[in-house]
Amino acid sequence: MHYIQIGVNLQDGIMRLQRYIENKNKLLPLLLLQRRQQFFSYIEEIIKLINLI
């Protein structure tokens, strides 16, 4: 009984870890895309300011 419980807990832990990794892999490109868009919008603002001078 004890070993079965350990096996179930281990399997549950592995599944949670896999889900965490999958979610992290989905979030990472999104974060990078947001950062890139933010970066380019900063550059656009700087160019606008330079054009005003």
CSV table of C-alpha atoms in Angstrom, one decimal:
chain,number,residue,atom,x,y,z
A,1,MET,CA,0.0,0.0,0.0
A,2,HIS,CA,2.8,2.4,0.9
A,3,TYR,CA,4.7,1.8,-2.3
A,4,ILE,CA,1.6,2.3,-4.4
A,5,GLN,CA,1.1,5.7,-2.7
A,6,ILE,CA,4.7,6.7,-3.4
A,7,GLY,CA,4.2,5.6,-7.1
A,8,VAL,CA,1.0,7.7,-7.4
A,9,ASN,CA,2.6,10.7,-5.8
A,10,LEU,CA,5.7,10.4,-8.1
A,11,GLN,CA,3.5,10.1,-11.2
A,12,ASP,CA,1.5,13.1,-10.1
A,13,GLY,CA,4.6,15.1,-9.5
A,14,ILE,CA,6.0,14.2,-12.9
A,15,MET,CA,2.8,15.2,-14.7
A,16,ARG,CA,2.7,18.5,-12.8
A,17,LEU,CA,6.3,19.1,-13.8
A,18,GLN,CA,5.5,18.3,-17.5
A,19,ARG,CA,2.5,20.7,-17.4
A,20,TYR,CA,4.6,23.4,-15.8
A,21,ILE,CA,7.3,23.0,-18.5
A,22,GLU,CA,4.7,23.1,-21.3
A,23,ASN,CA,3.1,26.3,-19.9
A,24,LYS,CA,6.5,27.9,-19.5
A,25,ASN,CA,7.4,27.0,-23.1
A,26,LYS,CA,4.1,28.6,-24.3
A,27,LEU,CA,4.6,31.7,-22.1
A,28,LEU,CA,8.2,32.4,-23.1
A,29,PRO,CA,7.6,33.2,-26.8
A,30,LEU,CA,4.7,35.4,-25.8
A,31,LEU,CA,6.9,37.3,-23.3
A,32,LEU,CA,9.7,37.7,-25.9
A,33,LEU,CA,7.2,39.0,-28.4
A,34,GLN,CA,5.8,41.5,-26.0
A,35,ARG,CA,9.3,42.7,-25.1
A,36,ARG,CA,10.2,43.0,-28.8
A,37,GLN,CA,7.1,45.0,-29.5
A,38,GLN,CA,7.8,47.2,-26.5
A,39,PHE,CA,11.4,47.7,-27.7
A,40,PHE,CA,10.3,48.7,-31.2
A,41,SER,CA,7.7,51.1,-29.9
A,42,TYR,CA,10.5,52.8,-27.8
A,43,ILE,CA,12.6,53.1,-30.9
A,44,GLU,CA,9.6,54.6,-32.8
A,45,GLU,CA,9.1,57.2,-30.1
A,46,ILE,CA,12.8,58.1,-30.1
A,47,ILE,CA,12.7,58.5,-33.9
A,48,LYS,CA,9.6,60.8,-33.6
A,49,LEU,CA,11.5,62.9,-31.0
A,50,ILE,CA,14.6,63.1,-33.2
A,51,ASN,CA,12.4,64.2,-36.2
A,52,LEU,CA,10.9,67.0,-34.0
A,53,ILE,CA,14.4,68.5,-33.4
